[in-house]
Structure formats: C-alpha cells, structure tokens
DNA sequence: TTAACACTTGAACGATTATTCATATTTGTA
DNA sequence: TACAAATATGAATAATCGTTCAAGTGTTAA
C-alpha cells in the first residue's frame, strides 16, 4: 500500500489525511519539481547572479566579465559553463574572443520577481 | 587606482574597457545582488520546492508535509526554518500543531517565471 | 505529575559546489 | 613555424549544505 510505505519513513501520525491526499493529487511530477529546483540553483550563487546581471546590460567577453567582477578568467569560465548548460546564456565567437549574452528575456523576469519579494519586506 | 586593483586578480587584459565601465555603473549594489542570490538559493532545493508547492495548494502542519514527501519530520522542520527565515512561509500554532502556509503570493510568481523558462526549451 | 505527541534544535556525517592551479585548446600574429 | 592571447577544462581543496540522530521544548490528556 501507498500509505504504509510513507509511514515507514515518517516518524509521526497522519493528522489530516484528506489534506495530504488532496495536495498529493495536485503536485507536479517529480521530474518537473527537480528541474525547477535545478534552475533556481543556478540563480543561487552571487557570482552567477552578477554575470547574468551584467549580461542583461550588455554582451561581454569572458575577459571583460573577469575584470568587471575582479575574479580570475578561469572562475568565470567555469560559471559560464553552468549558465550555458542551463540555457541562460548563449555565445558567439569572433576570432579568439568569445562573446556571451543572455539567451532570452526570462532571466530578467525571474530577477524581477525575486526583487519584488526582497524589496517588499523591510 | 581602481583599475590596478582589478588587474591584480584578473589574469587577462581589459579588452573592452568602455563596456566594462558602462556595465559597472549600472550594476546594483553588492548587497542587493547577494540578497537576490540568497533568495534563489532557498528555491534551489527539491525538498523546499516541494514544500512550497504543497503550501501553495493548502495550509499544512509539519507532520502532513513529512507524510506527503515521505521524509522525516525533523528534515522537514529544518527546511521550514530556512523558508521562515527567507520570509517565504508563515505559521500559526493550534495547540501542539503548527500550521504552515505561504507568506505571500510572490512564491507563485517566482515559480511561474521559472516554469516558463523550463517549458519553453525542448 | 506522568506520558504521549508535535515539533524544534544542535552536532555530525556525507555529498555537493565554487574557486584555484596547472594544463590544454584554439586562434591570430610575428 | 613558433609564440602569445583568449578561453576551456580537469583535478584538488575548502567551504557549504541536506539529512540523520539524539536530545530538547511545549502542549494535551490521562
């Protein structure tokens, strides 16, 4: 049974079984919730937030970003890989130089929602 | 000098100094960027995402959440503390039982923006 | 007042992660 | 061809983080 399975792990009694069942039915798939957490995890680092914010302002090469943030080029490059994998940034090559920019407008919208929350509370 | 400071850390030459300076002027304060990253960090965990999603559906007590997510009540309680500190959830006590709910509507809006990004790309 | 229950909390452990360092790759140039 | 510049990458290290375990509150009920 489903219920018995859960009681193995949970060290307390079900208090509102009806609520639990109702919520369970409306929960998105495990995969969707995982993807969502993975996306926000990418936003959950100061360096990456700074990079995204900078790219929201202007296309920049790796070296520019490193100078702007006062960090090594290697550190920036590692973070850009993560941002690329999350499809948050895209790049174009021009000779030796690689220019990065935001992949879409979603980044700004996600920022906006985050800022609304931060600024509303004292 | 500002410039010399940065070159100490960055192991490459400034390529587009004008771009760097323009972006630097528009960057929000270090504190704002830090707060934003901290907020998204809270969203960057599957357990917390599940809790928030559940609470978006209905007010629930700690035990209910533990049963729903098939986790120990202690693990849930630890995560609820983080969500409380981020002002994402609030609670009310009724005897022994503590009921948690979303602190405001921002959570749903942040979810929505995240989902838009995930669902648009294949 | 004793016991049971709902929940919280602190310490410990294992896993994940950001940065550094050294090295590799690619491209332009002498 | 050899070299320097811009970027990428793999391994190592230190720090952070989620869960577990054990012990602690606080509340209800016997």
mmCIF file of N, CA and C in Angstrom, chain A residues 2-71:
data_model
loop_
_atom_site.group_PDB
_atom_site.id
_atom_site.type_symbol
_atom_site.label_atom_id
_atom_site.label_comp_id
_atom_site.label_asym_id
_atom_site.label_seq_id
_atom_site.Cartn_x
_atom_site.Cartn_y
_atom_site.Cartn_z
ATOM 1 N N UNK A 2 0.288 2.286 -0.572
ATOM 2 C CA UNK A 2 0.996 3.556 -0.639
ATOM 3 C C UNK A 2 1.212 4.115 0.775
ATOM 4 N N UNK A 3 0.133 4.076 1.548
ATOM 5 C CA UNK A 3 0.159 4.695 2.870
ATOM 6 C C UNK A 3 1.201 4.054 3.786
ATOM 7 N N UNK A 4 1.280 2.734 3.738
ATOM 8 C CA UNK A 4 2.199 2.050 4.639
ATOM 9 C C UNK A 4 3.655 2.439 4.326
ATOM 10 N N UNK A 5 3.908 2.558 3.049
ATOM 11 C CA UNK A 5 5.225 2.959 2.564
ATOM 12 C C UNK A 5 5.688 4.252 3.228
ATOM 13 N N UNK A 6 4.778 5.197 3.269
ATOM 14 C CA UNK A 6 5.134 6.504 3.791
ATOM 15 C C UNK A 6 5.304 6.496 5.303
ATOM 16 N N UNK A 7 4.518 5.686 5.962
ATOM 17 C CA UNK A 7 4.605 5.639 7.411
ATOM 18 C C UNK A 7 5.939 5.051 7.865
ATOM 19 N N UNK A 8 6.570 4.248 6.987
ATOM 20 C CA UNK A 8 7.883 3.718 7.314
ATOM 21 C C UNK A 8 8.873 4.851 7.539
ATOM 22 N N UNK A 9 8.825 5.830 6.663
ATOM 23 C CA UNK A 9 9.786 6.912 6.690
ATOM 24 C C UNK A 9 9.422 8.008 7.690
ATOM 25 N N UNK A 10 8.118 8.289 7.776
ATOM 26 C CA UNK A 10 7.687 9.400 8.616
ATOM 27 C C UNK A 10 7.469 8.941 10.042
ATOM 28 N N UNK A 11 8.083 9.650 11.000
ATOM 29 C CA UNK A 11 8.021 9.249 12.395
ATOM 30 C C UNK A 11 6.877 9.928 13.143
ATOM 31 N N UNK A 12 5.783 10.205 12.440
ATOM 32 C CA UNK A 12 4.629 10.769 13.125
ATOM 33 C C UNK A 12 3.362 10.289 12.443
ATOM 34 N N UNK A 13 2.228 10.505 13.088
ATOM 35 C CA UNK A 13 0.955 10.034 12.547
ATOM 36 C C UNK A 13 0.403 11.016 11.534
ATOM 37 N N UNK A 14 -0.371 10.502 10.612
ATOM 38 C CA UNK A 14 -1.034 11.407 9.680
ATOM 39 C C UNK A 14 -2.134 12.128 10.437
ATOM 40 N N UNK A 15 -2.097 13.427 10.376
ATOM 41 C CA UNK A 15 -3.103 14.166 11.127
ATOM 42 C C UNK A 15 -4.271 14.554 10.235
ATOM 43 N N UNK A 16 -3.946 15.018 9.021
ATOM 44 C CA UNK A 16 -5.012 15.431 8.108
ATOM 45 C C UNK A 16 -4.855 14.674 6.794
ATOM 46 N N UNK A 17 -5.291 13.444 6.811
ATOM 47 C CA UNK A 17 -5.098 12.580 5.655
ATOM 48 C C UNK A 17 -5.765 13.138 4.408
ATOM 49 N N UNK A 18 -6.930 13.769 4.612
ATOM 50 C CA UNK A 18 -7.664 14.336 3.467
ATOM 51 C C UNK A 18 -6.865 15.453 2.799
ATOM 52 N N UNK A 19 -6.250 16.306 3.609
ATOM 53 C CA UNK A 19 -5.443 17.394 3.057
ATOM 54 C C UNK A 19 -4.259 16.820 2.286
ATOM 55 N N UNK A 20 -3.580 15.863 2.905
ATOM 56 C CA UNK A 20 -2.405 15.257 2.271
ATOM 57 C C UNK A 20 -2.775 14.658 0.914
ATOM 58 N N UNK A 21 -3.857 13.938 0.875
ATOM 59 C CA UNK A 21 -4.260 13.302 -0.385
ATOM 60 C C UNK A 21 -4.642 14.332 -1.450
ATOM 61 N N UNK A 22 -5.337 15.361 -1.018
ATOM 62 C CA UNK A 22 -5.752 16.402 -1.969
ATOM 63 C C UNK A 22 -4.533 17.097 -2.558
ATOM 64 N N UNK A 23 -3.568 17.426 -1.690
ATOM 65 C CA UNK A 23 -2.364 18.111 -2.163
ATOM 66 C C UNK A 23 -1.551 17.185 -3.065
ATOM 67 N N UNK A 24 -1.484 15.920 -2.678
ATOM 68 C CA UNK A 24 -0.693 14.969 -3.451
ATOM 69 C C UNK A 24 -1.176 14.894 -4.903
ATOM 70 N N UNK A 25 -2.477 14.934 -5.060
ATOM 71 C CA UNK A 25 -3.043 14.839 -6.410
ATOM 72 C C UNK A 25 -2.676 16.029 -7.287
ATOM 73 N N UNK A 26 -2.515 17.166 -6.644
ATOM 74 C CA UNK A 26 -2.238 18.380 -7.421
ATOM 75 C C UNK A 26 -0.743 18.639 -7.618
ATOM 76 N N UNK A 27 0.094 17.834 -6.972
ATOM 77 C CA UNK A 27 1.538 18.075 -7.092
ATOM 78 C C UNK A 27 2.042 17.730 -8.495
ATOM 79 N N UNK A 28 2.915 18.566 -9.042
ATOM 80 C CA UNK A 28 3.525 18.272 -10.344
ATOM 81 C C UNK A 28 4.418 17.034 -10.237
ATOM 82 N N UNK A 29 4.874 16.556 -11.354
ATOM 83 C CA UNK A 29 5.724 15.364 -11.365
ATOM 84 C C UNK A 29 7.052 15.633 -10.674
ATOM 85 N N UNK A 30 7.604 14.577 -10.167
ATOM 86 C CA UNK A 30 8.925 14.637 -9.519
ATOM 87 C C UNK A 30 9.936 15.320 -10.436
ATOM 88 N N UNK A 31 9.880 14.967 -11.717
ATOM 89 C CA UNK A 31 10.823 15.495 -12.694
ATOM 90 C C UNK A 31 10.697 17.017 -12.848
ATOM 91 N N UNK A 32 9.462 17.486 -12.921
ATOM 92 C CA UNK A 32 9.233 18.928 -13.042
ATOM 93 C C UNK A 32 9.772 19.687 -11.843
ATOM 94 N N UNK A 33 9.517 19.160 -10.666
ATOM 95 C CA UNK A 33 9.964 19.822 -9.452
ATOM 96 C C UNK A 33 11.485 19.823 -9.370
ATOM 97 N N UNK A 34 12.084 18.730 -9.850
ATOM 98 C CA UNK A 34 13.542 18.644 -9.851
ATOM 99 C C UNK A 34 14.145 19.684 -10.798
ATOM 100 N N UNK A 35 13.573 19.771 -11.992
ATOM 101 C CA UNK A 35 14.066 20.740 -12.977
ATOM 102 C C UNK A 35 13.953 22.168 -12.459
ATOM 103 N N UNK A 36 12.859 22.443 -11.792
ATOM 104 C CA UNK A 36 12.644 23.783 -11.255
ATOM 105 C C UNK A 36 13.696 24.111 -10.197
ATOM 106 N N UNK A 37 13.952 23.152 -9.319
ATOM 107 C CA UNK A 37 14.968 23.366 -8.290
ATOM 108 C C UNK A 37 16.345 23.559 -8.931
ATOM 109 N N UNK A 38 16.633 22.769 -9.951
ATOM 110 C CA UNK A 38 17.929 22.889 -10.632
ATOM 111 C C UNK A 38 18.094 24.269 -11.261
ATOM 112 N N UNK A 39 17.019 24.787 -11.833
ATOM 113 C CA UNK A 39 17.087 26.118 -12.431
ATOM 114 C C UNK A 39 17.393 27.182 -11.381
ATOM 115 N N UNK A 40 16.652 27.137 -10.275
ATOM 116 C CA UNK A 40 16.859 28.146 -9.238
ATOM 117 C C UNK A 40 18.222 27.989 -8.585
ATOM 118 N N UNK A 41 18.746 26.766 -8.557
ATOM 119 C CA UNK A 41 20.067 26.545 -8.000
ATOM 120 C C UNK A 41 21.102 27.357 -8.776
ATOM 121 N N UNK A 42 20.900 27.452 -10.075
ATOM 122 C CA UNK A 42 21.820 28.220 -10.916
ATOM 123 C C UNK A 42 21.781 29.704 -10.532
ATOM 124 N N UNK A 43 20.609 30.175 -10.187
ATOM 125 C CA UNK A 43 20.458 31.580 -9.769
ATOM 126 C C UNK A 43 20.959 31.805 -8.336
ATOM 127 N N UNK A 44 21.189 30.736 -7.619
ATOM 128 C CA UNK A 44 21.508 30.845 -6.211
ATOM 129 C C UNK A 44 22.984 31.004 -5.903
ATOM 130 N N UNK A 45 23.683 31.750 -6.718
ATOM 131 C CA UNK A 45 25.113 31.994 -6.469
ATOM 132 C C UNK A 45 25.443 33.434 -6.857
ATOM 133 N N UNK A 46 26.118 34.136 -5.984
ATOM 134 C CA UNK A 46 26.390 35.556 -6.207
ATOM 135 C C UNK A 46 27.152 35.807 -7.503
ATOM 136 N N UNK A 47 28.136 34.992 -7.767
ATOM 137 C CA UNK A 47 28.924 35.184 -8.989
ATOM 138 C C UNK A 47 28.055 35.053 -10.231
ATOM 139 N N UNK A 48 27.234 34.025 -10.264
ATOM 140 C CA UNK A 48 26.377 33.829 -11.440
ATOM 141 C C UNK A 48 25.325 34.921 -11.554
ATOM 142 N N UNK A 49 24.796 35.358 -10.423
ATOM 143 C CA UNK A 49 23.830 36.464 -10.449
ATOM 144 C C UNK A 49 24.482 37.698 -11.043
ATOM 145 N N UNK A 50 25.716 37.965 -10.642
ATOM 146 C CA UNK A 50 26.432 39.133 -11.157
ATOM 147 C C UNK A 50 26.655 39.007 -12.657
ATOM 148 N N UNK A 51 27.062 37.831 -13.091
ATOM 149 C CA UNK A 51 27.301 37.609 -14.523
ATOM 150 C C UNK A 51 26.010 37.846 -15.305
ATOM 151 N N UNK A 52 24.923 37.271 -14.819
ATOM 152 C CA UNK A 52 23.650 37.414 -15.522
ATOM 153 C C UNK A 52 23.223 38.872 -15.563
ATOM 154 N N UNK A 53 23.408 39.558 -14.455
ATOM 155 C CA UNK A 53 23.009 40.953 -14.395
ATOM 156 C C UNK A 53 23.836 41.781 -15.382
ATOM 157 N N UNK A 54 25.113 41.483 -15.442
ATOM 158 C CA UNK A 54 25.997 42.202 -16.363
ATOM 159 C C UNK A 54 25.574 41.941 -17.807
ATOM 160 N N UNK A 55 25.289 40.686 -18.119
ATOM 161 C CA UNK A 55 24.915 40.336 -19.488
ATOM 162 C C UNK A 55 23.535 40.884 -19.851
ATOM 163 N N UNK A 56 22.719 41.145 -18.835
ATOM 164 C CA UNK A 56 21.415 41.759 -19.098
ATOM 165 C C UNK A 56 21.618 43.186 -19.583
ATOM 166 N N UNK A 57 22.772 43.734 -19.234
ATOM 167 C CA UNK A 57 23.089 45.112 -19.621
ATOM 168 C C UNK A 57 23.786 45.171 -20.970
ATOM 169 N N UNK A 58 24.668 44.223 -21.206
ATOM 170 C CA UNK A 58 25.439 44.257 -22.453
ATOM 171 C C UNK A 58 26.125 42.922 -22.727
ATOM 172 N N UNK A 59 26.272 42.611 -23.982
ATOM 173 C CA UNK A 59 27.084 41.463 -24.384
ATOM 174 C C UNK A 59 28.510 41.698 -23.900
ATOM 175 N N UNK A 60 29.150 40.646 -23.413
ATOM 176 C CA UNK A 60 30.527 40.803 -22.910
ATOM 177 C C UNK A 60 31.355 39.562 -23.191
ATOM 178 N N UNK A 61 32.679 39.758 -23.323
ATOM 179 C CA UNK A 61 33.559 38.604 -23.481
ATOM 180 C C UNK A 61 34.001 38.130 -22.094
ATOM 181 N N UNK A 62 34.559 36.957 -22.028
ATOM 182 C CA UNK A 62 34.937 36.342 -20.756
ATOM 183 C C UNK A 62 35.877 37.245 -19.965
ATOM 184 N N UNK A 63 36.824 37.806 -20.670
ATOM 185 C CA UNK A 63 37.820 38.672 -20.020
ATOM 186 C C UNK A 63 37.168 39.911 -19.409
ATOM 187 N N UNK A 64 36.239 40.496 -20.139
ATOM 188 C CA UNK A 64 35.520 41.666 -19.626
ATOM 189 C C UNK A 64 34.829 41.337 -18.306
ATOM 190 N N UNK A 65 34.162 40.217 -18.289
ATOM 191 C CA UNK A 65 33.427 39.815 -17.084
ATOM 192 C C UNK A 65 34.388 39.604 -15.922
ATOM 193 N N UNK A 66 35.512 38.973 -16.211
ATOM 194 C CA UNK A 66 36.506 38.717 -15.164
ATOM 195 C C UNK A 66 37.002 40.029 -14.562
ATOM 196 N N UNK A 67 37.249 41.020 -15.425
ATOM 197 C CA UNK A 67 37.707 42.326 -14.942
ATOM 198 C C UNK A 67 36.602 42.995 -14.130
ATOM 199 N N UNK A 68 35.403 42.974 -14.684
ATOM 200 C CA UNK A 68 34.268 43.611 -14.004
ATOM 201 C C UNK A 68 34.075 43.062 -12.597
ATOM 202 N N UNK A 69 34.133 41.743 -12.464
ATOM 203 C CA UNK A 69 33.854 41.118 -11.172
ATOM 204 C C UNK A 69 35.106 40.910 -10.334
ATOM 205 N N UNK A 70 36.250 41.302 -10.873
ATOM 206 C CA UNK A 70 37.506 41.156 -10.153
ATOM 207 C C UNK A 70 37.767 39.708 -9.758
ATOM 208 N N UNK A 71 37.600 38.831 -10.742
ATOM 209 C CA UNK A 71 37.829 37.406 -10.493
ATOM 210 C C UNK A 71 38.687 36.834 -11.623
#
